[in-house]
mmCIF file of C-alpha atoms and ligand atoms in Angstrom:
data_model
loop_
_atom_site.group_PDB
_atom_site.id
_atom_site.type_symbol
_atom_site.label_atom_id
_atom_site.label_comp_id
_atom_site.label_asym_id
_atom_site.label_seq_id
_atom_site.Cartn_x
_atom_site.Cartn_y
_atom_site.Cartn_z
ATOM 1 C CA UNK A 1216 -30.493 -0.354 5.401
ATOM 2 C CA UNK A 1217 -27.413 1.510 7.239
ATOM 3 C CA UNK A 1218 -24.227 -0.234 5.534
ATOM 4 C CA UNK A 1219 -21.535 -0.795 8.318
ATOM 5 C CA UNK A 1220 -17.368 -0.841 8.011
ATOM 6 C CA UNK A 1221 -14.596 -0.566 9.902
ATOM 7 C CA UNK A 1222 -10.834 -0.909 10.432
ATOM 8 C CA UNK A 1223 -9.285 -3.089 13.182
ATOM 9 C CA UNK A 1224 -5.807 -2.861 14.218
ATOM 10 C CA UNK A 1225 -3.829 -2.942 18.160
ATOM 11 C CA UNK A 1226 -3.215 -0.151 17.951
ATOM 12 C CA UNK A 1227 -5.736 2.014 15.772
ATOM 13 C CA UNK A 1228 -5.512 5.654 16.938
ATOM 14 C CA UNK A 1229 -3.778 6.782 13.798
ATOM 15 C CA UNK A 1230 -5.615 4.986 10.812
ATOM 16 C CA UNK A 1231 -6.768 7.416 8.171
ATOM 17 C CA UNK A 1232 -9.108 5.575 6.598
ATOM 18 C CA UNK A 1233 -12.067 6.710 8.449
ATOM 19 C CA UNK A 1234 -11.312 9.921 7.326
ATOM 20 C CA UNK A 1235 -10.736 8.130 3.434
ATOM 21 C CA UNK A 1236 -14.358 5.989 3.587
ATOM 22 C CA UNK A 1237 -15.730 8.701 5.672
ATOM 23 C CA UNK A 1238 -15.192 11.193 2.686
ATOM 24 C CA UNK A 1239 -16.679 8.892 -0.034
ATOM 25 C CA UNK A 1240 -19.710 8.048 2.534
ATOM 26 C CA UNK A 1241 -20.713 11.669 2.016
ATOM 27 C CA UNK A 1242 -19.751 12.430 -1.435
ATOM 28 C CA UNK A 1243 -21.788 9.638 -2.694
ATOM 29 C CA UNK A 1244 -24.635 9.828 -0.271
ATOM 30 C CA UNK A 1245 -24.604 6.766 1.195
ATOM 31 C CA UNK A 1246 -26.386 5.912 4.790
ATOM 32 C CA UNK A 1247 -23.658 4.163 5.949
ATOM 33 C CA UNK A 1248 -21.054 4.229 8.749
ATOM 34 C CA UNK A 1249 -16.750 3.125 8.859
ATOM 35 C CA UNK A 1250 -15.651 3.429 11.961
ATOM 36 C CA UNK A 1251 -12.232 2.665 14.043
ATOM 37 C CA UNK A 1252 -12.236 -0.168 16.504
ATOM 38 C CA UNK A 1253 -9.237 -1.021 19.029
ATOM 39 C CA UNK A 1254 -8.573 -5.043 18.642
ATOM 40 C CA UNK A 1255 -5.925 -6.767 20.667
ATOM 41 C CA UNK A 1256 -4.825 -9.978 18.800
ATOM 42 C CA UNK A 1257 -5.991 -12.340 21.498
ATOM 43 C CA UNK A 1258 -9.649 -10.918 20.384
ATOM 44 C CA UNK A 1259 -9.194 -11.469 16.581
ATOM 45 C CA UNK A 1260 -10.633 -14.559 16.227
ATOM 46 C CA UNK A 1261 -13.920 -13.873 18.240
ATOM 47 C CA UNK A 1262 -14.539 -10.183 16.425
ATOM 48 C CA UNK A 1263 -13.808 -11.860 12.999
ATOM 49 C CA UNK A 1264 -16.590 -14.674 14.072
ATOM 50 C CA UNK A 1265 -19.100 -11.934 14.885
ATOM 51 C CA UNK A 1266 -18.577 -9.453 11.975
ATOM 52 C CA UNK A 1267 -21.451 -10.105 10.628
ATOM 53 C CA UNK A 1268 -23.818 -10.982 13.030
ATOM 54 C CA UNK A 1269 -22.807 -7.421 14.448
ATOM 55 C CA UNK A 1270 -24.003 -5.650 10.706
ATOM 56 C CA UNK A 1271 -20.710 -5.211 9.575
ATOM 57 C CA UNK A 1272 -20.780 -5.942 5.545
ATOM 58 C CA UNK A 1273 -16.535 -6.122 5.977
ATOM 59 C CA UNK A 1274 -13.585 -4.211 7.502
ATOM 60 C CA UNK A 1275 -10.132 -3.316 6.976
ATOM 61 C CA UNK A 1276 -7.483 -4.744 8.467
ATOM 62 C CA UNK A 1277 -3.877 -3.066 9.503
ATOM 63 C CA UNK A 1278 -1.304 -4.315 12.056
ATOM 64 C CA UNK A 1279 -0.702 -6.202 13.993
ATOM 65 C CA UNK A 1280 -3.641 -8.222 12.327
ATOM 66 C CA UNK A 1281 -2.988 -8.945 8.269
ATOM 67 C CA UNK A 1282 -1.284 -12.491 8.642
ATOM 68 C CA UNK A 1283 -4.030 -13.972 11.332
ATOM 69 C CA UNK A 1284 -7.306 -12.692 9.227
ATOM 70 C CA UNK A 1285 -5.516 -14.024 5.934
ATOM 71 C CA UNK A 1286 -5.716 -17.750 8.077
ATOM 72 C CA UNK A 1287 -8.595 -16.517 9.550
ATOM 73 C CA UNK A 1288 -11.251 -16.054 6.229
ATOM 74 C CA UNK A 1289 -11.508 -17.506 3.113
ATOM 75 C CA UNK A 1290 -9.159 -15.763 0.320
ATOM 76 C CA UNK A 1291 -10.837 -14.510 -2.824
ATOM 77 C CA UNK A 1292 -7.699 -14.099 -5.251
ATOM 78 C CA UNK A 1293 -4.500 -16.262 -5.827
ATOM 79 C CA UNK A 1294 -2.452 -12.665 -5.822
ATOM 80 C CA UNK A 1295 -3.511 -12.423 -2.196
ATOM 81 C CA UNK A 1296 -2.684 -16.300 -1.528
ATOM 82 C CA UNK A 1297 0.951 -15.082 -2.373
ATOM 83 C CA UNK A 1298 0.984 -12.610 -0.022
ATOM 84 C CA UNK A 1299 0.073 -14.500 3.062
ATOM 85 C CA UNK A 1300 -1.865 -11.456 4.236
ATOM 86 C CA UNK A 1301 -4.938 -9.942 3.925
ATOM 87 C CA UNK A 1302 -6.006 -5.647 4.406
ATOM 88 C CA UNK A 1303 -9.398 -6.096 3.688
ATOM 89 C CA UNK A 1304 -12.911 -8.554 4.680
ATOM 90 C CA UNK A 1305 -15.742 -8.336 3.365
ATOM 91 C CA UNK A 1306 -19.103 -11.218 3.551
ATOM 92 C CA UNK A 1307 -20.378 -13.054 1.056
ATOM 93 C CA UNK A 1308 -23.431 -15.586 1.507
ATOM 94 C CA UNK A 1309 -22.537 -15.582 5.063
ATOM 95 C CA UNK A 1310 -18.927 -16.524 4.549
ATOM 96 C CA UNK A 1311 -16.276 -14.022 5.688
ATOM 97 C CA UNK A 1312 -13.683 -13.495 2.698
ATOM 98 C CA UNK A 1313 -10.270 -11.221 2.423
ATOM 99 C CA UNK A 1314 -8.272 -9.724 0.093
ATOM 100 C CA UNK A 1315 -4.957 -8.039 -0.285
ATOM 101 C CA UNK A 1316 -5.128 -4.570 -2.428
ATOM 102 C CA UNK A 1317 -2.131 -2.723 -1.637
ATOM 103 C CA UNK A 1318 -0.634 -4.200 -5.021
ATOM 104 C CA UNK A 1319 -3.534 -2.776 -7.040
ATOM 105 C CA UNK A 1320 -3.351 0.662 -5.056
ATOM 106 C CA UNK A 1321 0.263 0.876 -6.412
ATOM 107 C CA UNK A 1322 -0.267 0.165 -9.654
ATOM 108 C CA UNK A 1323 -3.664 2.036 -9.745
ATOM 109 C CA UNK A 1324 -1.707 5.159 -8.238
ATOM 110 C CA UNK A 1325 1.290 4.862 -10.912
ATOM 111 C CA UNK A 1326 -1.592 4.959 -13.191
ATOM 112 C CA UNK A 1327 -2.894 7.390 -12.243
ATOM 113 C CA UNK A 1328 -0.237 10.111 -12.121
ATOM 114 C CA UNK A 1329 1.296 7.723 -15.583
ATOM 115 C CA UNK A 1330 -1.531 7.193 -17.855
ATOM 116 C CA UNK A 1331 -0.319 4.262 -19.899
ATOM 117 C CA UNK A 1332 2.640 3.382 -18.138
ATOM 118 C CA UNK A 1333 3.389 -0.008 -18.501
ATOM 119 C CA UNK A 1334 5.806 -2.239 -16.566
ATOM 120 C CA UNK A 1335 6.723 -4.513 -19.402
ATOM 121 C CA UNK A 1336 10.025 -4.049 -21.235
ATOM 122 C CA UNK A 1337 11.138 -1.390 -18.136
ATOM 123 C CA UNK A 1338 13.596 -1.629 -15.477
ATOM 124 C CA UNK A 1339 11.943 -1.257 -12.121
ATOM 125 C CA UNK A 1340 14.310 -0.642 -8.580
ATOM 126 C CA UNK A 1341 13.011 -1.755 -5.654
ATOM 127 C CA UNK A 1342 14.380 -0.579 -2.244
ATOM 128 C CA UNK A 1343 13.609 -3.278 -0.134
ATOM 129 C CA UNK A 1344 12.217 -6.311 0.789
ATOM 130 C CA UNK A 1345 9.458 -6.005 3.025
ATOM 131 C CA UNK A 1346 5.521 -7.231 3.489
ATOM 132 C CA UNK A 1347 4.599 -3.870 1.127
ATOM 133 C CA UNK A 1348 7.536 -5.031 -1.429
ATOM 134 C CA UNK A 1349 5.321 -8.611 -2.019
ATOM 135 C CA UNK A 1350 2.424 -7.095 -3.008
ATOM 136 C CA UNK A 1351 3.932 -4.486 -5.090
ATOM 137 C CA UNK A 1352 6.106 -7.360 -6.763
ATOM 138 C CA UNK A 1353 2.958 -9.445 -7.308
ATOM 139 C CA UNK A 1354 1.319 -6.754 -9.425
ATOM 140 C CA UNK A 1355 3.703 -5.682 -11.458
ATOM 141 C CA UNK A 1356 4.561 -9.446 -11.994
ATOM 142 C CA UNK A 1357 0.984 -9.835 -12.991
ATOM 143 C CA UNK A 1358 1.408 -7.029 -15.337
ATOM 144 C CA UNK A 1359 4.246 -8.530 -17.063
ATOM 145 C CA UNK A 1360 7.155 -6.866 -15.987
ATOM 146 C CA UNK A 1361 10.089 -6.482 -17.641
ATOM 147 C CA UNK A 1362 13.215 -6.923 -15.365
ATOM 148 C CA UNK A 1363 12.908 -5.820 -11.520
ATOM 149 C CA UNK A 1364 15.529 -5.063 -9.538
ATOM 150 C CA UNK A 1365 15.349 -5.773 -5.515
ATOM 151 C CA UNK A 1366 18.142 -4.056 -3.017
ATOM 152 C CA UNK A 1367 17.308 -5.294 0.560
ATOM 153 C CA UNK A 1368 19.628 -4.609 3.674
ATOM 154 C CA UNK A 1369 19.174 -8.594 4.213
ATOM 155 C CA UNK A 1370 19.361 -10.383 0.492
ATOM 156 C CA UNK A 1371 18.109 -13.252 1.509
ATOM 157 C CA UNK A 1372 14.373 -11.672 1.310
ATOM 158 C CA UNK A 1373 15.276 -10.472 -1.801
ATOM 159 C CA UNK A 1374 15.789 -14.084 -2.783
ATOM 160 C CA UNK A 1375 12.685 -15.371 -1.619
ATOM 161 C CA UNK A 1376 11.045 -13.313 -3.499
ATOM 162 C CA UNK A 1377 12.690 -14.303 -7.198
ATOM 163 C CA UNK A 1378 11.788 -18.079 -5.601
ATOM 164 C CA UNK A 1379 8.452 -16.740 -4.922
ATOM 165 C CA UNK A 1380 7.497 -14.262 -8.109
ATOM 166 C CA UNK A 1381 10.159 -15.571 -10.505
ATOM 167 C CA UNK A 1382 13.171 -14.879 -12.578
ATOM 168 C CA UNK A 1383 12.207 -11.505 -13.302
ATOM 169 C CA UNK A 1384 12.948 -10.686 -9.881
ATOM 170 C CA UNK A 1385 17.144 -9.594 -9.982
ATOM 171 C CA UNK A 1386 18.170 -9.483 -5.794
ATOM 172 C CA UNK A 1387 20.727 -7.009 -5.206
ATOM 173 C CA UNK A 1388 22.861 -5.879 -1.828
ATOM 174 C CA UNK A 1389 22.010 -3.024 -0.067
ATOM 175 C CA UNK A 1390 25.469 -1.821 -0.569
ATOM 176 C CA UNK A 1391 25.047 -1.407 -4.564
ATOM 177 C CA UNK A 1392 21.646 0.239 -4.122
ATOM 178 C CA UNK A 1393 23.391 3.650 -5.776
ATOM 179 C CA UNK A 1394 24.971 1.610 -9.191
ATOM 180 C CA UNK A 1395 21.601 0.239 -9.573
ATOM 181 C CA UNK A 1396 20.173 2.893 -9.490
ATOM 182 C CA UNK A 1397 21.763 3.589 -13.259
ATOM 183 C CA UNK A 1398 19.483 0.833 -14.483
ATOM 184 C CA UNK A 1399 16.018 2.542 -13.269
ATOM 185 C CA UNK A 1400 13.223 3.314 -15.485
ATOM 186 C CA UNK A 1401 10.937 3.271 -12.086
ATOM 187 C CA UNK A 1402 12.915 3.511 -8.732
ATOM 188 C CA UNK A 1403 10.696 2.263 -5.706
ATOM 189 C CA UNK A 1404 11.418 3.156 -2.048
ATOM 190 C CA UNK A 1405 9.284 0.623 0.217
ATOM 191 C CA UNK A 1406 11.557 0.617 3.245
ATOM 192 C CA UNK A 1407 10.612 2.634 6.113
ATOM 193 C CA UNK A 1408 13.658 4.813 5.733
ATOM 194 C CA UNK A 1409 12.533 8.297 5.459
ATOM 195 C CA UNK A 1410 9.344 7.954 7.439
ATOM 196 C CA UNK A 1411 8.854 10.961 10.076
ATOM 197 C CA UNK A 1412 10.805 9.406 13.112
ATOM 198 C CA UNK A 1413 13.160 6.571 11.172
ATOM 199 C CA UNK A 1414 16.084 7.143 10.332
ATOM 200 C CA UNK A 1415 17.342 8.577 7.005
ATOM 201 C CA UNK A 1416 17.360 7.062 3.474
ATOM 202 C CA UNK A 1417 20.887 7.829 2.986
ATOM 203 C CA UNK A 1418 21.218 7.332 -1.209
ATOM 204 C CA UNK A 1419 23.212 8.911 -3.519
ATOM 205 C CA UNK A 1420 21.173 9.268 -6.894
ATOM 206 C CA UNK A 1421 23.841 10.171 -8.977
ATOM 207 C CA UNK A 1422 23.679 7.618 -11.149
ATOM 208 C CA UNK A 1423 19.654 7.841 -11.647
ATOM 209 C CA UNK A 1424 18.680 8.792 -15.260
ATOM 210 C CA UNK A 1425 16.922 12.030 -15.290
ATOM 211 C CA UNK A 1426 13.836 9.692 -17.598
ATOM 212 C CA UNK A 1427 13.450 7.841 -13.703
ATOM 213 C CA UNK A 1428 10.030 7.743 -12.063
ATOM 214 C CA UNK A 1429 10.818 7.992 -8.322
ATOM 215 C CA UNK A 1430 7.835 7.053 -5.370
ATOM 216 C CA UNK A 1431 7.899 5.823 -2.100
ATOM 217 C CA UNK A 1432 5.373 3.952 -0.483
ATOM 218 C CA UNK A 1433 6.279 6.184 2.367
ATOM 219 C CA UNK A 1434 3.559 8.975 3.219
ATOM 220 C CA UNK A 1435 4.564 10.711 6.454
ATOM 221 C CA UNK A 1436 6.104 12.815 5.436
ATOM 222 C CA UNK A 1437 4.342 14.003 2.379
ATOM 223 C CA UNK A 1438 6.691 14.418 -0.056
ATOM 224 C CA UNK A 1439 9.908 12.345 1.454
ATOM 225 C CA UNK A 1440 13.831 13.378 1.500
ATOM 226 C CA UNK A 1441 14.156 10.969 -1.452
ATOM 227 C CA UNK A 1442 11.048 12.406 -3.526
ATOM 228 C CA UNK A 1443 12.220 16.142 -3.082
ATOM 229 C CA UNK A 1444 16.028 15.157 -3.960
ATOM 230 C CA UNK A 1445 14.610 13.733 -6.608
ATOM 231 C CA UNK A 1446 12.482 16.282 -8.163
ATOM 232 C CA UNK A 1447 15.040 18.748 -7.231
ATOM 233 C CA UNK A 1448 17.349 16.356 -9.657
ATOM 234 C CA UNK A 1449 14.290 17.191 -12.531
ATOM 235 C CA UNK A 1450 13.073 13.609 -12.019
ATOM 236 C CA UNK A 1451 9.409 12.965 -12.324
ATOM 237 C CA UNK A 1452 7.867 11.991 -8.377
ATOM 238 C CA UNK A 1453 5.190 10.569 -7.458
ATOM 239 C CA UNK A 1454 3.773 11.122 -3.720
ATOM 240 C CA UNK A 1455 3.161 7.499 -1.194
ATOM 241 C CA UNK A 1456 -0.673 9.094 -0.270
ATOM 242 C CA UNK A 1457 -1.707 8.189 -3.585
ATOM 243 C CA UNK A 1458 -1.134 4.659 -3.118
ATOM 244 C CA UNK A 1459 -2.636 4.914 0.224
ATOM 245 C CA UNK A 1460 -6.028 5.955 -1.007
ATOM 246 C CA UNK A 1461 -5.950 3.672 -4.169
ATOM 247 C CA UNK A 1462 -5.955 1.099 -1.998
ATOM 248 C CA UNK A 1463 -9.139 1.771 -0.364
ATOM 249 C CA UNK A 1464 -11.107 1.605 -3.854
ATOM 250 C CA UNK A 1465 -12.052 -2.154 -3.606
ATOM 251 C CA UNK A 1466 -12.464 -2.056 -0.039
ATOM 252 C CA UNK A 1467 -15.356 0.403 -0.102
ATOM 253 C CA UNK A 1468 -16.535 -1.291 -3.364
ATOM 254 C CA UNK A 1469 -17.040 -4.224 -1.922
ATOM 255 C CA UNK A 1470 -18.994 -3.214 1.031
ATOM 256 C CA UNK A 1471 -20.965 -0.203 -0.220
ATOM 257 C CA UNK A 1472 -21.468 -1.186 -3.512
ATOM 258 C CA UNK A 1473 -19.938 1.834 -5.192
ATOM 259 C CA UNK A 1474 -16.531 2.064 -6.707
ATOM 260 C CA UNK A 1475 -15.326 5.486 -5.689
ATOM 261 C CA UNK A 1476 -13.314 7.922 -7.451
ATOM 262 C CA UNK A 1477 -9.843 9.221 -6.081
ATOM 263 C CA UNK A 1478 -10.630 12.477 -6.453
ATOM 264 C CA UNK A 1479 -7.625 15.972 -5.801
ATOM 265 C CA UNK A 1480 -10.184 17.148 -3.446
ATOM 266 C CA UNK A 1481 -9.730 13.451 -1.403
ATOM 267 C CA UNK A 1482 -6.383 13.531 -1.801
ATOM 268 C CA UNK A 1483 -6.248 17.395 -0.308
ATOM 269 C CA UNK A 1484 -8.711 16.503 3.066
ATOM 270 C CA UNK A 1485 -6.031 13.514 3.589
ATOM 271 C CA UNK A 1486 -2.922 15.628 2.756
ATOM 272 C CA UNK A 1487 -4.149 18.543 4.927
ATOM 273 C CA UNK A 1488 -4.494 15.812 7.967
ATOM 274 C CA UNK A 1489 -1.103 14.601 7.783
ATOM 275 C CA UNK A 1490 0.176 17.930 7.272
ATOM 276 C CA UNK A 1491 -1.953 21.305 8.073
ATOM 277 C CA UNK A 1492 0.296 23.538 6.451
ATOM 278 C CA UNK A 1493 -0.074 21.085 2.621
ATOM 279 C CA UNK A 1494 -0.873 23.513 -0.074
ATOM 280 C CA UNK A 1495 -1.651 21.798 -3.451
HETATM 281 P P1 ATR B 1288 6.671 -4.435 5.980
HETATM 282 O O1 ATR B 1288 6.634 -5.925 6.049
HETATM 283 O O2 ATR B 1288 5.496 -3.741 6.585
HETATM 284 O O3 ATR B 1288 7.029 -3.899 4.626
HETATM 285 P P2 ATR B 1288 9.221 -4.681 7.191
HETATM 286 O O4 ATR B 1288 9.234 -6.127 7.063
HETATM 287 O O5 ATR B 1288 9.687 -4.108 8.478
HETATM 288 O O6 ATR B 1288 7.829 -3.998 6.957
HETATM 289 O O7 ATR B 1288 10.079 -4.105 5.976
HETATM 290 C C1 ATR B 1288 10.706 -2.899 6.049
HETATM 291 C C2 ATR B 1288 11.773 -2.820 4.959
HETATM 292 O O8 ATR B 1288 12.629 -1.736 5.308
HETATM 293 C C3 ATR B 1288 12.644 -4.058 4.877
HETATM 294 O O9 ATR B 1288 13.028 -4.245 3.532
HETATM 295 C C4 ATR B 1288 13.823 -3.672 5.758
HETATM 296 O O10 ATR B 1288 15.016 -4.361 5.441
HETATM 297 P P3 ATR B 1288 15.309 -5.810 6.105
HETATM 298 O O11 ATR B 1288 14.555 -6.793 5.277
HETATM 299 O O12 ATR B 1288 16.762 -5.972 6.003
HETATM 300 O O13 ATR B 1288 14.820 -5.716 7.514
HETATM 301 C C5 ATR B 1288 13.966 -2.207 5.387
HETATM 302 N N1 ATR B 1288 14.720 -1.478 6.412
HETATM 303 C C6 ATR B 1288 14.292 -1.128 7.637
HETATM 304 N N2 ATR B 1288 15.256 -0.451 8.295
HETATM 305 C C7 ATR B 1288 16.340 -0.388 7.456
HETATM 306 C C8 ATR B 1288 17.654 0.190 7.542
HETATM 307 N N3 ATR B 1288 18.064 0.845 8.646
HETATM 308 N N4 ATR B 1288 18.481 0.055 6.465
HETATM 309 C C9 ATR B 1288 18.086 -0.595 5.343
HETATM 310 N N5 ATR B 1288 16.847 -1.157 5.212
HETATM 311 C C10 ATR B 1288 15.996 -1.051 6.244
#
């Protein structure tokens, strides 16, 4: 039987993960299909209903979408139940479930460029306050953090999220993002500063240790401002794509039945789309 996926979203022209599920599709042989699919949010409700019946085992879900499927389906995990949103839906004895995995495809990334890193007894700085910071914040919380430090331009979503996740969770203002910065074991960019067509993130690091991790959840471009000022500092960086296809993992699990690899030779084919002149 032909396995069927895809990801919704209004609007969906630039999702990469057809190209991401598309690759594993092949490299694992599997007769199956993930395709894109255009949604406006006054349809949401109706294409969620007939998922199934259409042959879809699941889908992915990106904006505007993530809060109304996470009241829309059942939610498998407390960490998602947190988050009040859900990326991805999959069926289960004819019951349409979601899940959040953007947390794991942080920590799974981080892992993967850190074997054994490990969040407890470190300083983490998070830029930011965002949808992206909650999930982040919710699995390195479930981790067993050490301390974790949150700079947001508006504090009071910094301070939701120590009511939320706990008193682990340190809120900072914007405007002492740089003496934080002294503190970092892992420094965290999850604003959309520094994305291709947003403004700048306009940081000094001078007071980052040169022992600081530095990533962005930011992928376009590549390797941001921040990430090359960093490693031009002799910091260790670690790219926003790799968090990007981490998160897919479960996804594709979950409807194929296969938990695929993140392999360099993924990570190149996505690289290469976002930016044709990439060289490893
Ligand atoms: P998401 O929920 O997808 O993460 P978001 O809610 O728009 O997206 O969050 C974007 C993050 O970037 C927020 O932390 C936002 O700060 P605010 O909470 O104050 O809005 C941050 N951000 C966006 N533009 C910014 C700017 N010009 N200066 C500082 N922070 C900015």
């Amino acid at each position: 039987m032909t396995r069927k996926a895809c990801v919704i979203g209004w609007p969906i022209s630039h999702s990469r993960s057809p190209l991401i599920h598309g690759y594993w599709l092949r490299h694992y042989g599997i007769a199956g299909s993930y395709e894109r699919i255009p949604v406006p949010p006054e349809e949401l409700s109706d294409f969620l209903a007939r998922l199934v019946q259409r042959g879809f085992a699941g889908c992915n879900v990106t904006l505007p979408h993530k809060e109304a499927a996470f009241r829309a389906v059942r939610i498998a995990d407390g960490a998602t139940g947190r988050l009040g949103v859900v990326n991805t839906v999959f069926a289960r004895d004819g019951e349409l479930w979601g899940t959040s995995t953007d947390g794991e495809g942080f920590v799974a990334s981080l892992a993967a460029s850190l074997p054994g890193w490990r969040a407890k007894d470190q300083t983490v700085v998070i830029l930011g306050a965002g949808g992206a910071t909650r999930a982040i914040v919710g699995a390195l919380v479930d981790q067993g953090s050490g301390r974790i430090i949150i700079a947001n331009r508006t504090r009071a979503r910094a301070e939701e999220l120590r009511r939320d996740f706990g008193s682990s969770i340190e809120p900072r203002d914007w405007t002492e993002t740089s003496d934080v910065l002294g503190f970092a074991d892992l420094l965290i960019n999850t604003t959309s500063l520094g994305m291709t067509g947003q403004p700048a993130l306009e940081i000094d690091l001078g007071n980052l240790p040169k022992s600081a991790v530095v990533t962005d959840i930011v992928y376009t471009p590549l390797e941001t401002d921040l990430l090359r000022r960093a490693r031009t500092l002799g910091n260790a960086t670690i790219p926003g794509l790799g968090m990007l296809l981490h998160q897919a993992v479960r996804g594709f699990e979950l409807w194929f039945g296969i938990r695929p690899e993140v392999t360099a030779d993924l990570y190149d084919l996505i690289a290469r789309d976002i930016d044709p002149g990439y060289r490893r």
